[in-house]
Short mmCIF file of C-alpha atoms in Angstrom, two decimals:
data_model
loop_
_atom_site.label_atom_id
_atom_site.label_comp_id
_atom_site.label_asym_id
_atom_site.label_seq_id
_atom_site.Cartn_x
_atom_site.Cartn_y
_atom_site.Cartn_z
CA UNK A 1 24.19 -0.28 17.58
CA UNK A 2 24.80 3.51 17.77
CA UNK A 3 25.92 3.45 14.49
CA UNK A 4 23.15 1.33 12.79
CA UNK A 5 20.85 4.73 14.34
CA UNK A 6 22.71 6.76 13.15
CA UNK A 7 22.18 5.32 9.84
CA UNK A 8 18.39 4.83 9.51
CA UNK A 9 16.65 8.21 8.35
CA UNK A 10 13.43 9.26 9.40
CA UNK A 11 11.89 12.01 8.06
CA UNK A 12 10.22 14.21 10.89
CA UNK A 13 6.89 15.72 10.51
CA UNK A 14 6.92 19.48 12.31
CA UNK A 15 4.90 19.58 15.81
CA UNK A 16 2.41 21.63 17.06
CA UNK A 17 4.38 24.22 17.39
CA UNK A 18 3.32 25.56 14.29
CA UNK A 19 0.18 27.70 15.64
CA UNK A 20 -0.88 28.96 11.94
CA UNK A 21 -3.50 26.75 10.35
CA UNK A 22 -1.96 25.27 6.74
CA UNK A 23 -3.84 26.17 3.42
CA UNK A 24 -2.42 23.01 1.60
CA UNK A 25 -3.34 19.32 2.24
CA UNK A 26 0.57 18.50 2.29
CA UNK A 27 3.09 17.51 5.22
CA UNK A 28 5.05 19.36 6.11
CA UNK A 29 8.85 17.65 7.42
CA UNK A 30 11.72 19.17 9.62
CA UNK A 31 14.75 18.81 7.10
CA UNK A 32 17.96 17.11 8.90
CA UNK A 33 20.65 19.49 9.59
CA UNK A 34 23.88 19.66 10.28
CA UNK A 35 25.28 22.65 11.85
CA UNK A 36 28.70 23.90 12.56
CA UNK A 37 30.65 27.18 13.68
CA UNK A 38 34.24 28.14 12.78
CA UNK A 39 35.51 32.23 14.18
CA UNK A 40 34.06 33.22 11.25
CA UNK A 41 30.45 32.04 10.13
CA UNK A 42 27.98 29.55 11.23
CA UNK A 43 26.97 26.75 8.44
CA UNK A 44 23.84 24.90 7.79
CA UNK A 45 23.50 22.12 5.75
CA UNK A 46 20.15 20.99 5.16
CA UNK A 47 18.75 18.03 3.55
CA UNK A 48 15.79 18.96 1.21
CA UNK A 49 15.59 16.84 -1.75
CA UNK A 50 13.04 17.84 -4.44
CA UNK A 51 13.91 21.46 -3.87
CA UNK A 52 15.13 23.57 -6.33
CA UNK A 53 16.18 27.33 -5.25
CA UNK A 54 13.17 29.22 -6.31
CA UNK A 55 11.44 27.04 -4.13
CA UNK A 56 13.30 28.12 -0.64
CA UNK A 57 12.36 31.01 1.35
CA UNK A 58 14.73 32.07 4.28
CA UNK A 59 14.08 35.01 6.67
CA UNK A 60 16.40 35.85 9.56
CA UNK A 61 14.11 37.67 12.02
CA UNK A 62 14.99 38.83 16.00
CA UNK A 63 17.68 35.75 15.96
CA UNK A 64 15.51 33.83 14.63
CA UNK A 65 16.13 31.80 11.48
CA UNK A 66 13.25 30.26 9.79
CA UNK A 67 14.04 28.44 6.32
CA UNK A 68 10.67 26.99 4.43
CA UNK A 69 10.55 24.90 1.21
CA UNK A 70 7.36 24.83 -0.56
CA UNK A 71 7.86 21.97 -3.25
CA UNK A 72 4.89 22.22 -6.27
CA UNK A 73 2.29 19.49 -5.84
CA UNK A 74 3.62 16.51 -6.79
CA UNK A 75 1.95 15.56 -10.25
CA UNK A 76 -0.96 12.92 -10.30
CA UNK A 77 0.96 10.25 -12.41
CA UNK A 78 -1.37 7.14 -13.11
CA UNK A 79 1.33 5.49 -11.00
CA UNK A 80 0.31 2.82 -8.46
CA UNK A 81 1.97 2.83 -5.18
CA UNK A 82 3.20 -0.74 -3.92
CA UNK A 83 5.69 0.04 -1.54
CA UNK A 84 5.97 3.24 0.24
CA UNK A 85 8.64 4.46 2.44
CA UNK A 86 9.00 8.64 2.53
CA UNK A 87 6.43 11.05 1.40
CA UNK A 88 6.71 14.16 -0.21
CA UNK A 89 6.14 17.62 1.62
CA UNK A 90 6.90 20.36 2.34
CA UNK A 91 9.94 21.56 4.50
CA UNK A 92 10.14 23.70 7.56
CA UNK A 93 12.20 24.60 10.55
CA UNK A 94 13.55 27.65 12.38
CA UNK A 95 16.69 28.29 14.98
CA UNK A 96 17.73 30.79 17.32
CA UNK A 97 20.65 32.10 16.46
CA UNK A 98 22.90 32.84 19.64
CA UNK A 99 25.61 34.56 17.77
CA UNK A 100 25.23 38.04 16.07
CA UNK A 101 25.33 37.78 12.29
CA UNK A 102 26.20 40.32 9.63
CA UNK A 103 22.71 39.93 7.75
CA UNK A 104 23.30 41.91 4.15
CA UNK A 105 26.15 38.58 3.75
CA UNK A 106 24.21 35.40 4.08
CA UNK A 107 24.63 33.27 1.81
CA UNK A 108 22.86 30.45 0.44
CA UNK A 109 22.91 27.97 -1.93
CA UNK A 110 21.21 24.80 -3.21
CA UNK A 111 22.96 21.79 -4.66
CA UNK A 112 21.33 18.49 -5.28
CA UNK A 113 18.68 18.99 -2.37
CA UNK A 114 21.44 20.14 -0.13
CA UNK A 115 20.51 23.44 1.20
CA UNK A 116 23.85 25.38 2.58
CA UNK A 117 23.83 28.27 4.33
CA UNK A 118 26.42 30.46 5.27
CA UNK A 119 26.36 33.36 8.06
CA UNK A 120 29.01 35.33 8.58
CA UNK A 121 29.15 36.53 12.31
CA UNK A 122 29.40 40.40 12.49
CA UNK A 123 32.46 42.19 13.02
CA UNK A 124 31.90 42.88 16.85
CA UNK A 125 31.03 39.03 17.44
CA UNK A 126 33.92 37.57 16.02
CA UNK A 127 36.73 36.71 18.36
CA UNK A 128 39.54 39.58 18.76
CA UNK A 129 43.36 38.71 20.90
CA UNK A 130 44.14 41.78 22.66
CA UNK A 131 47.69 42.39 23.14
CA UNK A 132 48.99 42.56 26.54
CA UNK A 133 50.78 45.90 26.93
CA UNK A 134 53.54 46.05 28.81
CA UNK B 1 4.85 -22.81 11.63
CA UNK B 2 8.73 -22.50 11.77
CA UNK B 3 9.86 -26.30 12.35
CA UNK B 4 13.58 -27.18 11.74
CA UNK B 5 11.84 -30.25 9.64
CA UNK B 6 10.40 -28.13 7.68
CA UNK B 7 13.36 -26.05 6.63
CA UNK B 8 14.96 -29.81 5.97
CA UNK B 9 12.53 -30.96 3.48
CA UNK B 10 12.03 -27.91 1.49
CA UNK B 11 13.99 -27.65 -1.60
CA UNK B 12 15.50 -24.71 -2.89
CA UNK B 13 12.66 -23.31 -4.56
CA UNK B 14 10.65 -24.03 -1.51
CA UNK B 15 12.35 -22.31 0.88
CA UNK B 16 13.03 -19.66 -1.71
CA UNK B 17 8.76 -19.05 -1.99
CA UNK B 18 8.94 -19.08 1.97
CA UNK B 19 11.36 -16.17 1.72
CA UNK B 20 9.37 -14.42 -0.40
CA UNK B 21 5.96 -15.29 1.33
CA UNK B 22 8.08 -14.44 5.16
CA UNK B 23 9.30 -10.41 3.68
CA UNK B 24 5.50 -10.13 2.05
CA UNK B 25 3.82 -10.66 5.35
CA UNK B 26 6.90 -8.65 6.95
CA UNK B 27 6.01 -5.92 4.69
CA UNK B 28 1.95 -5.95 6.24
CA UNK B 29 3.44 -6.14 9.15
CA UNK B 30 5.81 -2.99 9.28
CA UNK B 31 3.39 -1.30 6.35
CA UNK B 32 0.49 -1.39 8.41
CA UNK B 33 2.31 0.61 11.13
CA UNK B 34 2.15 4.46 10.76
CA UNK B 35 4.81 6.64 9.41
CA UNK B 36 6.17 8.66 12.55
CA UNK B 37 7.05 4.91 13.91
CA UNK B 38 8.89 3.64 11.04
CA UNK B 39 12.93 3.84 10.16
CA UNK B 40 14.64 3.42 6.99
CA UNK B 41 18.34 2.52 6.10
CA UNK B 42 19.37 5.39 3.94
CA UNK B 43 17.99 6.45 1.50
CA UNK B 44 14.30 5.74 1.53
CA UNK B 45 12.96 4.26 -1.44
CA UNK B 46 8.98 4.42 -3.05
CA UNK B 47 8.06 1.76 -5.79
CA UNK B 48 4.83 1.97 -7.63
CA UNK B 49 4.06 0.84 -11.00
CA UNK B 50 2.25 1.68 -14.50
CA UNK B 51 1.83 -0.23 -16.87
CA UNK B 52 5.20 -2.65 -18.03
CA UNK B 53 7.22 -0.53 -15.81
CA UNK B 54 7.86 -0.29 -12.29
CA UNK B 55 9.28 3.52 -10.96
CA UNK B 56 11.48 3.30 -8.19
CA UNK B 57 11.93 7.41 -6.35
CA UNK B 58 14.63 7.90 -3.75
CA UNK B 59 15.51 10.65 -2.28
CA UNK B 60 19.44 11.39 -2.26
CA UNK B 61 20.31 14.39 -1.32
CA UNK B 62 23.72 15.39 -1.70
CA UNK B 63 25.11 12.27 -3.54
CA UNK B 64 26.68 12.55 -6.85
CA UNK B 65 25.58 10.46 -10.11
CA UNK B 66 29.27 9.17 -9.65
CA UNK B 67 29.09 8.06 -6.42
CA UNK B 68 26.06 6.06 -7.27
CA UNK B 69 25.62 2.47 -8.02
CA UNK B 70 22.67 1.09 -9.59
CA UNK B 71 22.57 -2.80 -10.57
CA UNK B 72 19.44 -4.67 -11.83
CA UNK B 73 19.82 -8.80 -11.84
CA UNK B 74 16.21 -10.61 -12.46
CA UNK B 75 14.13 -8.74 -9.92
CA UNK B 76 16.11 -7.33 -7.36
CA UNK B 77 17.79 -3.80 -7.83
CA UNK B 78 20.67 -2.84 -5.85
CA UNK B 79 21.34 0.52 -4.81
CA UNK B 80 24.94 1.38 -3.40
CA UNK B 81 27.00 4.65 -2.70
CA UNK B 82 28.81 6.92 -0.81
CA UNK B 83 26.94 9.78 0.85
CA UNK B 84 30.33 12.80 1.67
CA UNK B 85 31.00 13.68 4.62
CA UNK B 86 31.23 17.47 4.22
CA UNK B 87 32.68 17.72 7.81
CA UNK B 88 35.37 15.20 7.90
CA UNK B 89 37.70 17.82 6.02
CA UNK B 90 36.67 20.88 7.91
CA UNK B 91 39.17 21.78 10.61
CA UNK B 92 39.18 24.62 13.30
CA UNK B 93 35.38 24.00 13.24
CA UNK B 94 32.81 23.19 16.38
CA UNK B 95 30.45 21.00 15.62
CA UNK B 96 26.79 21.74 16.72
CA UNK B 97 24.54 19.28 15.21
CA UNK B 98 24.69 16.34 13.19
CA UNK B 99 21.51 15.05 12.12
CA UNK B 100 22.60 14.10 8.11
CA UNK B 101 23.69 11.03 7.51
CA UNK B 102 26.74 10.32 5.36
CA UNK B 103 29.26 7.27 4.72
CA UNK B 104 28.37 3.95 2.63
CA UNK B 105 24.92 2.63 1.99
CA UNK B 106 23.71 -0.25 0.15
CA UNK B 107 20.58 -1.39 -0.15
CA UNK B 108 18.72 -4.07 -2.13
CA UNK B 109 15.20 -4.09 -3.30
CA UNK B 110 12.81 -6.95 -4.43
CA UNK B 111 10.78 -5.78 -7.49
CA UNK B 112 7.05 -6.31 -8.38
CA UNK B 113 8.25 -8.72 -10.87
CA UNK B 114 11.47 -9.53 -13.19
CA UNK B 115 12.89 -6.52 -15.38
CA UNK B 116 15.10 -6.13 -18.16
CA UNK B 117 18.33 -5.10 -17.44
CA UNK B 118 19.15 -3.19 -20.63
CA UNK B 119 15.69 -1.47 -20.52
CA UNK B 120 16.76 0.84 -17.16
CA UNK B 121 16.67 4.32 -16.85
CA UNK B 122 17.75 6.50 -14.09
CA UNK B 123 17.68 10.12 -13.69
CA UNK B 124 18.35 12.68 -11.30
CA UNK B 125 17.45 15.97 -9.97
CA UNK B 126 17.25 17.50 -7.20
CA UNK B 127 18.74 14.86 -5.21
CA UNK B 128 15.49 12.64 -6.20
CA UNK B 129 16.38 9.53 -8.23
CA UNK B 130 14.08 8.31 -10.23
CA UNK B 131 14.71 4.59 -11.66
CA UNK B 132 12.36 3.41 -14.40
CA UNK B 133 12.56 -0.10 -14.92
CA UNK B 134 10.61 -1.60 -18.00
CA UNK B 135 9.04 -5.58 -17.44
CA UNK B 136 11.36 -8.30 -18.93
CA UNK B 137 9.79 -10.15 -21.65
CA UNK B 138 9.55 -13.13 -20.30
CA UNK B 139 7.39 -11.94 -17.82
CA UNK B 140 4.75 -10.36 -19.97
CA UNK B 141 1.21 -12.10 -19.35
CA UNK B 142 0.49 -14.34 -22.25
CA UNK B 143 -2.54 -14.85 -23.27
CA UNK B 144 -3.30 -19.43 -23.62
CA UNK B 145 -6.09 -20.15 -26.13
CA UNK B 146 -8.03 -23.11 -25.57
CA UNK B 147 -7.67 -25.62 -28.77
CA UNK B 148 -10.67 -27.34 -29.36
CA UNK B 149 -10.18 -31.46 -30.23
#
């Protein structure tokens, strides 16, 4: 059963917590993510298909990470919907980021609607041994 | 409505038109419902149609045109992959969320109406697939004249 959850995909519209009043008539979705942390970066992986990297705007601001998508208005084929199951929008979601990060070395990069980002931790965050002296 | 006796006596065909009659209404059903409360077995899929030829959009992100597997037979489409696991080879790494979803999927989907299999195109970009799918022949509307005796 956990597994069959795990599977379905839902594509989350963005609460309330956006305060700012949007200009355009389009949703706007929380991309999944996957994040994970090895001693020397933090990486996101984020599911936004229909972007393209001129598209993606990401801003690392007082720990806080905010990555938005803005996809072009989807064209008005003479298409007639039958069956309907996502929607297209717009993308948006932002993390505090615990860890401090060397900014000037994020990197990011988009590959068949899989935004990854890498951030490198800063020199003083990363892990040090200290040898015992004796 | 649902009567053992009834499954009994239908034919083939019958119980094939009771198929199709039970996923249309399930489709009111669940379509009626709104968005937020709806699930879908990756990856979602959106069919609409112009003309001779039905456009099936999927979004895919992150699966390669090799990993994908697109069949047409009559008027179902089947739609089967492998979604990578970027993590599974990453080692000396804490995990902190895992929202994507990755492994096998398979999916088939009833079309509008029969297509032909050699007239099938399917492109990708962005990890959106588009499938066009062009109406088989023998499905065409024909238009019957009336012969005067």
């Amino acid at each position: 059963m956990a597994k069959e959850k795990e599977k379905a995909v839902e594509k989350r519209e963005a609460g309330s917590s956006v305060q700012t009043e949007r200009t355009r008539d389009l949703p706007i979705f929380l991309p999944a993510t996957d994040i994970y942390e090895n001693k020397d970066s933090l990486t996101l992986l984020m599911d936004v298909p229909g972007a393209d990297k001129d598209m993606v705007n990401i801003n690392l601001e007082q720990g806080v990470l905010n990555v938005t998508v803005n996809l072009e208005c989807p064209s008005a084929e003479e298409c007639e919907p039958r069956y309907t199951e996502f929607r297209v929008g717009n993308y948006e979601r932002s993390f505090k980021i615990g860890e401090e990060i060397d900014q000037e070395k994020i990197e990011a990069r988009i590959n068949d609607g899989v935004l990854k980002l890498v951030l490198p931790k800063a020199e003083s965050a990363k892990p040090k041994s200290i040898p015992v002296k004796s | 409505m649902f009567t053992p006796g009834l499954w009994l006596t239908g034919t083939d065909s019958d119980l094939l038109t009771m198929m199709h009659g039970l996923q249309d209404r399930m489709n009111q059903i669940f379509g009626s419902l709104p968005f937020e409360s709806r699930r879908y077995e990756f990856p979602p899929v959106n069919i609409s149609t112009t003309g001779d030829k039905i456009v099936v959009t999927s979004e895919i992100p992150g699966v390669k045109p090799v990993d994908l597997n697109i069949e047409v037979k009559q008027d179902v489409m089947t739609l089967s992959g492998t979604r990578e696991d970027e993590l599974a080879n990453k080692k000396e790494v804490e995990v902190h969320r895992r929202e994507r979803p990755f492994g096998k999927f398979y999916r088939a989907i009833k079309l509008p109406y029969r297509v032909d299999p050699e007239k099938v195109e399917a492109t990708c970009c962005n990890g959106v697939l588009s499938i066009e799918l062009a109406r088989h022949q023998t499905g065409l509307p024909r238009k019957i004249e009336v012969k005067a005796h």
